[in-house]
């Protein structure tokens, strides 16, 4: 697992998805590079093309380093903003994963179990059958499931499993 303050040097993967700092041979932090690549993937999913493409690799790298890409008019204002923030040449200015998770386009139709609302009194009632199912499915103790639910971390696999079970009842 990568720790804060650690940097990587290895260049790997398809060059079309590589962040400018990777193709420049600079030291880079993993999360920022991952956000760039996810932005390229999101663009490809929405537009059907890659934001940076060229058969000549040096030309492709120039395009990536410049950071200029065509934004189709058919995309909503919200997703255009998100793509611009994810595919930003300067990794310091690039959106973080947390900023992406809070972005209006991202949360628009997000299921409740992935974006928990503020706790109310009903939310403090824990379904013991669902806890038991999580214990069985994930091979963990009740204590671990309860601890995860108390932390209320939407990215915790035990919380996600619990809420999926509740949602499917």
mmCIF file with all atom_site columns, C-alpha atoms in Angstrom:
data_model
loop_
_atom_site.group_PDB
_atom_site.id
_atom_site.type_symbol
_atom_site.label_atom_id
_atom_site.label_alt_id
_atom_site.label_comp_id
_atom_site.label_asym_id
_atom_site.label_entity_id
_atom_site.label_seq_id
_atom_site.pdbx_PDB_ins_code
_atom_site.Cartn_x
_atom_site.Cartn_y
_atom_site.Cartn_z
_atom_site.occupancy
_atom_site.B_iso_or_equiv
_atom_site.pdbx_formal_charge
_atom_site.auth_seq_id
_atom_site.auth_comp_id
_atom_site.auth_asym_id
_atom_site.auth_atom_id
_atom_site.pdbx_PDB_model_num
ATOM 1   C CA . UNK A 1 1   ? 0.000   0.000   0.000   1.00 0.00 ? 1   UNK A CA 1
ATOM 2   C CA . UNK A 1 2   ? 1.321   3.402   -0.941  1.00 0.00 ? 2   UNK A CA 1
ATOM 3   C CA . UNK A 1 3   ? 1.825   5.872   1.920   1.00 0.00 ? 3   UNK A CA 1
ATOM 4   C CA . UNK A 1 4   ? 1.454   9.667   1.780   1.00 0.00 ? 4   UNK A CA 1
ATOM 5   C CA . UNK A 1 5   ? 4.699   11.290  0.725   1.00 0.00 ? 5   UNK A CA 1
ATOM 6   C CA . UNK A 1 6   ? 5.865   8.283   -1.328  1.00 0.00 ? 6   UNK A CA 1
ATOM 7   C CA . UNK A 1 7   ? 6.403   8.740   -5.042  1.00 0.00 ? 7   UNK A CA 1
ATOM 8   C CA . UNK A 1 8   ? 6.514   6.323   -7.950  1.00 0.00 ? 8   UNK A CA 1
ATOM 9   C CA . UNK A 1 9   ? 8.798   6.161   -11.003 1.00 0.00 ? 9   UNK A CA 1
ATOM 10  C CA . UNK A 1 10  ? 7.477   3.273   -13.077 1.00 0.00 ? 10  UNK A CA 1
ATOM 11  C CA . UNK A 1 11  ? 5.767   4.087   -16.348 1.00 0.00 ? 11  UNK A CA 1
ATOM 12  C CA . UNK A 1 12  ? 3.208   1.441   -17.223 1.00 0.00 ? 12  UNK A CA 1
ATOM 13  C CA . UNK A 1 13  ? -0.116  1.049   -19.000 1.00 0.00 ? 13  UNK A CA 1
ATOM 14  C CA . UNK A 1 14  ? -1.500  2.453   -22.225 1.00 0.00 ? 14  UNK A CA 1
ATOM 15  C CA . UNK A 1 15  ? 0.093   5.798   -23.118 1.00 0.00 ? 15  UNK A CA 1
ATOM 16  C CA . UNK A 1 16  ? -3.306  7.271   -24.054 1.00 0.00 ? 16  UNK A CA 1
ATOM 17  C CA . UNK A 1 17  ? -4.361  7.108   -20.388 1.00 0.00 ? 17  UNK A CA 1
ATOM 18  C CA . UNK A 1 18  ? -1.056  8.252   -18.876 1.00 0.00 ? 18  UNK A CA 1
ATOM 19  C CA . UNK A 1 19  ? -0.872  11.493  -16.927 1.00 0.00 ? 19  UNK A CA 1
ATOM 20  C CA . UNK A 1 20  ? 1.613   14.178  -18.051 1.00 0.00 ? 20  UNK A CA 1
ATOM 21  C CA . UNK A 1 21  ? 3.855   13.597  -15.039 1.00 0.00 ? 21  UNK A CA 1
ATOM 22  C CA . UNK A 1 22  ? 4.162   9.889   -15.897 1.00 0.00 ? 22  UNK A CA 1
ATOM 23  C CA . UNK A 1 23  ? 5.173   10.405  -19.525 1.00 0.00 ? 23  UNK A CA 1
ATOM 24  C CA . UNK A 1 24  ? 7.560   13.201  -18.484 1.00 0.00 ? 24  UNK A CA 1
ATOM 25  C CA . UNK A 1 25  ? 9.510   10.772  -16.328 1.00 0.00 ? 25  UNK A CA 1
ATOM 26  C CA . UNK A 1 26  ? 8.931   12.851  -13.194 1.00 0.00 ? 26  UNK A CA 1
ATOM 27  C CA . UNK A 1 27  ? 8.242   11.502  -9.730  1.00 0.00 ? 27  UNK A CA 1
ATOM 28  C CA . UNK A 1 28  ? 4.523   11.267  -9.172  1.00 0.00 ? 28  UNK A CA 1
ATOM 29  C CA . UNK A 1 29  ? 1.962   10.330  -6.553  1.00 0.00 ? 29  UNK A CA 1
ATOM 30  C CA . UNK A 1 30  ? -0.383  7.471   -7.411  1.00 0.00 ? 30  UNK A CA 1
ATOM 31  C CA . UNK A 1 31  ? -3.777  8.996   -6.570  1.00 0.00 ? 31  UNK A CA 1
ATOM 32  C CA . UNK A 1 32  ? -3.313  12.045  -8.802  1.00 0.00 ? 32  UNK A CA 1
ATOM 33  C CA . UNK A 1 33  ? -2.254  9.841   -11.721 1.00 0.00 ? 33  UNK A CA 1
ATOM 34  C CA . UNK A 1 34  ? -5.227  7.547   -11.097 1.00 0.00 ? 34  UNK A CA 1
ATOM 35  C CA . UNK A 1 35  ? -7.605  10.525  -11.180 1.00 0.00 ? 35  UNK A CA 1
ATOM 36  C CA . UNK A 1 36  ? -6.184  11.567  -14.570 1.00 0.00 ? 36  UNK A CA 1
ATOM 37  C CA . UNK A 1 37  ? -6.617  8.037   -15.952 1.00 0.00 ? 37  UNK A CA 1
ATOM 38  C CA . UNK A 1 38  ? -10.155 7.809   -14.552 1.00 0.00 ? 38  UNK A CA 1
ATOM 39  C CA . UNK A 1 39  ? -10.925 11.134  -16.230 1.00 0.00 ? 39  UNK A CA 1
ATOM 40  C CA . UNK A 1 40  ? -9.702  9.741   -19.549 1.00 0.00 ? 40  UNK A CA 1
ATOM 41  C CA . UNK A 1 41  ? -11.841 6.626   -19.029 1.00 0.00 ? 41  UNK A CA 1
ATOM 42  C CA . UNK A 1 42  ? -14.899 8.705   -18.107 1.00 0.00 ? 42  UNK A CA 1
ATOM 43  C CA . UNK A 1 43  ? -14.381 10.838  -21.219 1.00 0.00 ? 43  UNK A CA 1
ATOM 44  C CA . UNK A 1 44  ? -14.106 7.703   -23.378 1.00 0.00 ? 44  UNK A CA 1
ATOM 45  C CA . UNK A 1 45  ? -17.268 6.221   -21.862 1.00 0.00 ? 45  UNK A CA 1
ATOM 46  C CA . UNK A 1 46  ? -19.256 9.409   -22.420 1.00 0.00 ? 46  UNK A CA 1
ATOM 47  C CA . UNK A 1 47  ? -17.855 10.450  -25.805 1.00 0.00 ? 47  UNK A CA 1
ATOM 48  C CA . UNK A 1 48  ? -16.868 7.202   -27.479 1.00 0.00 ? 48  UNK A CA 1
ATOM 49  C CA . UNK A 1 49  ? -13.376 8.521   -28.227 1.00 0.00 ? 49  UNK A CA 1
ATOM 50  C CA . UNK A 1 50  ? -10.243 9.255   -26.247 1.00 0.00 ? 50  UNK A CA 1
ATOM 51  C CA . UNK A 1 51  ? -9.415  12.855  -25.306 1.00 0.00 ? 51  UNK A CA 1
ATOM 52  C CA . UNK A 1 52  ? -5.801  12.362  -26.435 1.00 0.00 ? 52  UNK A CA 1
ATOM 53  C CA . UNK A 1 53  ? -5.033  10.141  -29.400 1.00 0.00 ? 53  UNK A CA 1
ATOM 54  C CA . UNK A 1 54  ? -2.391  9.912   -32.086 1.00 0.00 ? 54  UNK A CA 1
ATOM 55  C CA . UNK A 1 55  ? -0.627  7.015   -33.788 1.00 0.00 ? 55  UNK A CA 1
ATOM 56  C CA . UNK A 1 56  ? 2.688   8.848   -33.433 1.00 0.00 ? 56  UNK A CA 1
ATOM 57  C CA . UNK A 1 57  ? 3.649   8.472   -29.746 1.00 0.00 ? 57  UNK A CA 1
ATOM 58  C CA . UNK A 1 58  ? 5.750   11.684  -29.500 1.00 0.00 ? 58  UNK A CA 1
ATOM 59  C CA . UNK A 1 59  ? 2.782   13.659  -30.881 1.00 0.00 ? 59  UNK A CA 1
ATOM 60  C CA . UNK A 1 60  ? 0.430   11.883  -28.458 1.00 0.00 ? 60  UNK A CA 1
ATOM 61  C CA . UNK A 1 61  ? 2.724   12.853  -25.572 1.00 0.00 ? 61  UNK A CA 1
ATOM 62  C CA . UNK A 1 62  ? 2.775   16.506  -26.710 1.00 0.00 ? 62  UNK A CA 1
ATOM 63  C CA . UNK A 1 63  ? -1.034  16.516  -26.696 1.00 0.00 ? 63  UNK A CA 1
ATOM 64  C CA . UNK A 1 64  ? -1.163  14.992  -23.214 1.00 0.00 ? 64  UNK A CA 1
ATOM 65  C CA . UNK A 1 65  ? 1.420   17.442  -21.826 1.00 0.00 ? 65  UNK A CA 1
ATOM 66  C CA . UNK A 1 66  ? -0.513  20.376  -23.328 1.00 0.00 ? 66  UNK A CA 1
ATOM 67  C CA . UNK A 1 67  ? -3.714  19.058  -21.762 1.00 0.00 ? 67  UNK A CA 1
ATOM 68  C CA . UNK A 1 68  ? -5.932  20.394  -24.517 1.00 0.00 ? 68  UNK A CA 1
ATOM 69  C CA . UNK A 1 69  ? -8.808  18.183  -25.644 1.00 0.00 ? 69  UNK A CA 1
ATOM 70  C CA . UNK A 1 70  ? -12.131 18.703  -27.416 1.00 0.00 ? 70  UNK A CA 1
ATOM 71  C CA . UNK A 1 71  ? -15.171 18.829  -25.141 1.00 0.00 ? 71  UNK A CA 1
ATOM 72  C CA . UNK A 1 72  ? -18.341 17.837  -27.037 1.00 0.00 ? 72  UNK A CA 1
ATOM 73  C CA . UNK A 1 73  ? -21.234 20.281  -26.674 1.00 0.00 ? 73  UNK A CA 1
ATOM 74  C CA . UNK A 1 74  ? -23.572 17.354  -25.993 1.00 0.00 ? 74  UNK A CA 1
ATOM 75  C CA . UNK A 1 75  ? -22.082 16.861  -22.516 1.00 0.00 ? 75  UNK A CA 1
ATOM 76  C CA . UNK A 1 76  ? -23.811 18.493  -19.566 1.00 0.00 ? 76  UNK A CA 1
ATOM 77  C CA . UNK A 1 77  ? -22.217 21.477  -17.851 1.00 0.00 ? 77  UNK A CA 1
ATOM 78  C CA . UNK A 1 78  ? -21.671 19.393  -14.709 1.00 0.00 ? 78  UNK A CA 1
ATOM 79  C CA . UNK A 1 79  ? -19.818 16.544  -16.408 1.00 0.00 ? 79  UNK A CA 1
ATOM 80  C CA . UNK A 1 80  ? -17.774 18.983  -18.485 1.00 0.00 ? 80  UNK A CA 1
ATOM 81  C CA . UNK A 1 81  ? -16.652 20.630  -15.248 1.00 0.00 ? 81  UNK A CA 1
ATOM 82  C CA . UNK A 1 82  ? -15.795 17.265  -13.704 1.00 0.00 ? 82  UNK A CA 1
ATOM 83  C CA . UNK A 1 83  ? -13.792 16.150  -16.747 1.00 0.00 ? 83  UNK A CA 1
ATOM 84  C CA . UNK A 1 84  ? -11.850 19.434  -16.815 1.00 0.00 ? 84  UNK A CA 1
ATOM 85  C CA . UNK A 1 85  ? -11.016 19.028  -13.132 1.00 0.00 ? 85  UNK A CA 1
ATOM 86  C CA . UNK A 1 86  ? -9.926  15.405  -13.548 1.00 0.00 ? 86  UNK A CA 1
ATOM 87  C CA . UNK A 1 87  ? -7.917  15.918  -16.752 1.00 0.00 ? 87  UNK A CA 1
ATOM 88  C CA . UNK A 1 88  ? -5.852  18.864  -15.516 1.00 0.00 ? 88  UNK A CA 1
ATOM 89  C CA . UNK A 1 89  ? -2.145  18.925  -16.392 1.00 0.00 ? 89  UNK A CA 1
ATOM 90  C CA . UNK A 1 90  ? -0.998  20.244  -12.997 1.00 0.00 ? 90  UNK A CA 1
ATOM 91  C CA . UNK A 1 91  ? -1.454  17.390  -10.488 1.00 0.00 ? 91  UNK A CA 1
ATOM 92  C CA . UNK A 1 92  ? -1.703  19.922  -7.642  1.00 0.00 ? 92  UNK A CA 1
ATOM 93  C CA . UNK A 1 93  ? -4.764  21.509  -9.289  1.00 0.00 ? 93  UNK A CA 1
ATOM 94  C CA . UNK A 1 94  ? -6.283  18.162  -10.329 1.00 0.00 ? 94  UNK A CA 1
ATOM 95  C CA . UNK A 1 95  ? -9.436  17.035  -8.520  1.00 0.00 ? 95  UNK A CA 1
ATOM 96  C CA . UNK A 1 96  ? -8.941  14.659  -5.615  1.00 0.00 ? 96  UNK A CA 1
ATOM 97  C CA . UNK A 1 97  ? -10.957 11.481  -5.209  1.00 0.00 ? 97  UNK A CA 1
ATOM 98  C CA . UNK A 1 98  ? -12.891 13.120  -2.381  1.00 0.00 ? 98  UNK A CA 1
ATOM 99  C CA . UNK A 1 99  ? -13.690 16.148  -4.568  1.00 0.00 ? 99  UNK A CA 1
ATOM 100 C CA . UNK A 1 100 ? -14.921 13.809  -7.306  1.00 0.00 ? 100 UNK A CA 1
ATOM 101 C CA . UNK A 1 101 ? -17.137 11.958  -4.826  1.00 0.00 ? 101 UNK A CA 1
ATOM 102 C CA . UNK A 1 102 ? -18.707 15.295  -3.805  1.00 0.00 ? 102 UNK A CA 1
ATOM 103 C CA . UNK A 1 103 ? -19.069 16.649  -7.339  1.00 0.00 ? 103 UNK A CA 1
ATOM 104 C CA . UNK A 1 104 ? -22.690 17.435  -8.338  1.00 0.00 ? 104 UNK A CA 1
ATOM 105 C CA . UNK A 1 105 ? -22.514 15.239  -11.457 1.00 0.00 ? 105 UNK A CA 1
ATOM 106 C CA . UNK A 1 106 ? -21.187 12.273  -9.489  1.00 0.00 ? 106 UNK A CA 1
ATOM 107 C CA . UNK A 1 107 ? -23.757 12.403  -6.687  1.00 0.00 ? 107 UNK A CA 1
ATOM 108 C CA . UNK A 1 108 ? -26.765 13.169  -8.902  1.00 0.00 ? 108 UNK A CA 1
ATOM 109 C CA . UNK A 1 109 ? -28.188 9.616   -8.929  1.00 0.00 ? 109 UNK A CA 1
ATOM 110 C CA . UNK A 1 110 ? -25.907 7.965   -6.381  1.00 0.00 ? 110 UNK A CA 1
ATOM 111 C CA . UNK A 1 111 ? -27.668 5.287   -4.290  1.00 0.00 ? 111 UNK A CA 1
ATOM 112 C CA . UNK A 1 112 ? -28.022 6.134   -0.604  1.00 0.00 ? 112 UNK A CA 1
ATOM 113 C CA . UNK A 1 113 ? -25.779 3.296   0.555   1.00 0.00 ? 113 UNK A CA 1
ATOM 114 C CA . UNK A 1 114 ? -22.892 4.834   -1.394  1.00 0.00 ? 114 UNK A CA 1
ATOM 115 C CA . UNK A 1 115 ? -23.580 8.371   -0.214  1.00 0.00 ? 115 UNK A CA 1
ATOM 116 C CA . UNK A 1 116 ? -25.070 8.153   3.278   1.00 0.00 ? 116 UNK A CA 1
ATOM 117 C CA . UNK A 1 117 ? -27.249 10.985  4.465   1.00 0.00 ? 117 UNK A CA 1
ATOM 118 C CA . UNK A 1 118 ? -27.009 12.591  7.883   1.00 0.00 ? 118 UNK A CA 1
ATOM 119 C CA . UNK A 1 119 ? -27.916 10.212  10.661  1.00 0.00 ? 119 UNK A CA 1
ATOM 120 C CA . UNK A 1 120 ? -31.396 10.299  12.062  1.00 0.00 ? 120 UNK A CA 1
ATOM 121 C CA . UNK A 1 121 ? -32.911 8.223   14.859  1.00 0.00 ? 121 UNK A CA 1
ATOM 122 C CA . UNK A 1 122 ? -34.006 5.436   12.486  1.00 0.00 ? 122 UNK A CA 1
ATOM 123 C CA . UNK A 1 123 ? -30.455 5.136   11.142  1.00 0.00 ? 123 UNK A CA 1
ATOM 124 C CA . UNK A 1 124 ? -29.224 4.167   14.601  1.00 0.00 ? 124 UNK A CA 1
ATOM 125 C CA . UNK A 1 125 ? -31.333 0.982   14.493  1.00 0.00 ? 125 UNK A CA 1
ATOM 126 C CA . UNK A 1 126 ? -29.104 -1.803  13.216  1.00 0.00 ? 126 UNK A CA 1
ATOM 127 C CA . UNK A 1 127 ? -30.643 -4.844  11.545  1.00 0.00 ? 127 UNK A CA 1
ATOM 128 C CA . UNK A 1 128 ? -29.026 -7.823  13.296  1.00 0.00 ? 128 UNK A CA 1
ATOM 129 C CA . UNK A 1 129 ? -30.026 -10.231 10.516  1.00 0.00 ? 129 UNK A CA 1
ATOM 130 C CA . UNK A 1 130 ? -28.220 -8.040  8.000   1.00 0.00 ? 130 UNK A CA 1
ATOM 131 C CA . UNK A 1 131 ? -25.184 -7.905  10.305  1.00 0.00 ? 131 UNK A CA 1
ATOM 132 C CA . UNK A 1 132 ? -25.227 -11.717 10.491  1.00 0.00 ? 132 UNK A CA 1
ATOM 133 C CA . UNK A 1 133 ? -25.380 -11.939 6.674   1.00 0.00 ? 133 UNK A CA 1
ATOM 134 C CA . UNK A 1 134 ? -22.391 -9.597  6.381   1.00 0.00 ? 134 UNK A CA 1
ATOM 135 C CA . UNK A 1 135 ? -20.472 -11.696 8.919   1.00 0.00 ? 135 UNK A CA 1
ATOM 136 C CA . UNK A 1 136 ? -21.168 -14.835 6.902   1.00 0.00 ? 136 UNK A CA 1
ATOM 137 C CA . UNK A 1 137 ? -20.439 -13.291 3.502   1.00 0.00 ? 137 UNK A CA 1
ATOM 138 C CA . UNK A 1 138 ? -17.254 -11.469 4.525   1.00 0.00 ? 138 UNK A CA 1
ATOM 139 C CA . UNK A 1 139 ? -16.004 -13.936 7.152   1.00 0.00 ? 139 UNK A CA 1
ATOM 140 C CA . UNK A 1 140 ? -15.765 -11.268 9.867   1.00 0.00 ? 140 UNK A CA 1
ATOM 141 C CA . UNK A 1 141 ? -17.036 -10.891 13.420  1.00 0.00 ? 141 UNK A CA 1
ATOM 142 C CA . UNK A 1 142 ? -20.117 -8.945  14.519  1.00 0.00 ? 142 UNK A CA 1
ATOM 143 C CA . UNK A 1 143 ? -17.793 -6.570  16.350  1.00 0.00 ? 143 UNK A CA 1
ATOM 144 C CA . UNK A 1 144 ? -16.035 -5.695  13.073  1.00 0.00 ? 144 UNK A CA 1
ATOM 145 C CA . UNK A 1 145 ? -19.347 -5.034  11.317  1.00 0.00 ? 145 UNK A CA 1
ATOM 146 C CA . UNK A 1 146 ? -20.662 -2.879  14.189  1.00 0.00 ? 146 UNK A CA 1
ATOM 147 C CA . UNK A 1 147 ? -17.393 -0.903  14.265  1.00 0.00 ? 147 UNK A CA 1
ATOM 148 C CA . UNK A 1 148 ? -17.626 -0.286  10.513  1.00 0.00 ? 148 UNK A CA 1
ATOM 149 C CA . UNK A 1 149 ? -21.252 0.845   10.820  1.00 0.00 ? 149 UNK A CA 1
ATOM 150 C CA . UNK A 1 150 ? -20.399 3.214   13.669  1.00 0.00 ? 150 UNK A CA 1
ATOM 151 C CA . UNK A 1 151 ? -17.628 4.790   11.563  1.00 0.00 ? 151 UNK A CA 1
ATOM 152 C CA . UNK A 1 152 ? -20.208 5.250   8.779   1.00 0.00 ? 152 UNK A CA 1
ATOM 153 C CA . UNK A 1 153 ? -17.526 5.273   6.061   1.00 0.00 ? 153 UNK A CA 1
ATOM 154 C CA . UNK A 1 154 ? -19.330 4.926   2.692   1.00 0.00 ? 154 UNK A CA 1
ATOM 155 C CA . UNK A 1 155 ? -16.242 3.327   1.123   1.00 0.00 ? 155 UNK A CA 1
ATOM 156 C CA . UNK A 1 156 ? -15.887 0.617   3.811   1.00 0.00 ? 156 UNK A CA 1
ATOM 157 C CA . UNK A 1 157 ? -16.691 -2.780  2.273   1.00 0.00 ? 157 UNK A CA 1
ATOM 158 C CA . UNK A 1 158 ? -18.564 -3.938  5.388   1.00 0.00 ? 158 UNK A CA 1
ATOM 159 C CA . UNK A 1 159 ? -20.777 -0.819  5.350   1.00 0.00 ? 159 UNK A CA 1
ATOM 160 C CA . UNK A 1 160 ? -21.441 -1.245  1.646   1.00 0.00 ? 160 UNK A CA 1
ATOM 161 C CA . UNK A 1 161 ? -22.303 -4.935  2.109   1.00 0.00 ? 161 UNK A CA 1
ATOM 162 C CA . UNK A 1 162 ? -24.640 -4.122  5.020   1.00 0.00 ? 162 UNK A CA 1
ATOM 163 C CA . UNK A 1 163 ? -26.465 -1.370  3.114   1.00 0.00 ? 163 UNK A CA 1
ATOM 164 C CA . UNK A 1 164 ? -26.787 -3.539  0.004   1.00 0.00 ? 164 UNK A CA 1
ATOM 165 C CA . UNK A 1 165 ? -28.414 -6.254  2.117   1.00 0.00 ? 165 UNK A CA 1
ATOM 166 C CA . UNK A 1 166 ? -30.769 -3.704  3.719   1.00 0.00 ? 166 UNK A CA 1
ATOM 167 C CA . UNK A 1 167 ? -31.642 -2.174  0.331   1.00 0.00 ? 167 UNK A CA 1
ATOM 168 C CA . UNK A 1 168 ? -32.462 -5.599  -1.118  1.00 0.00 ? 168 UNK A CA 1
ATOM 169 C CA . UNK A 1 169 ? -34.833 -6.628  1.698   1.00 0.00 ? 169 UNK A CA 1
#
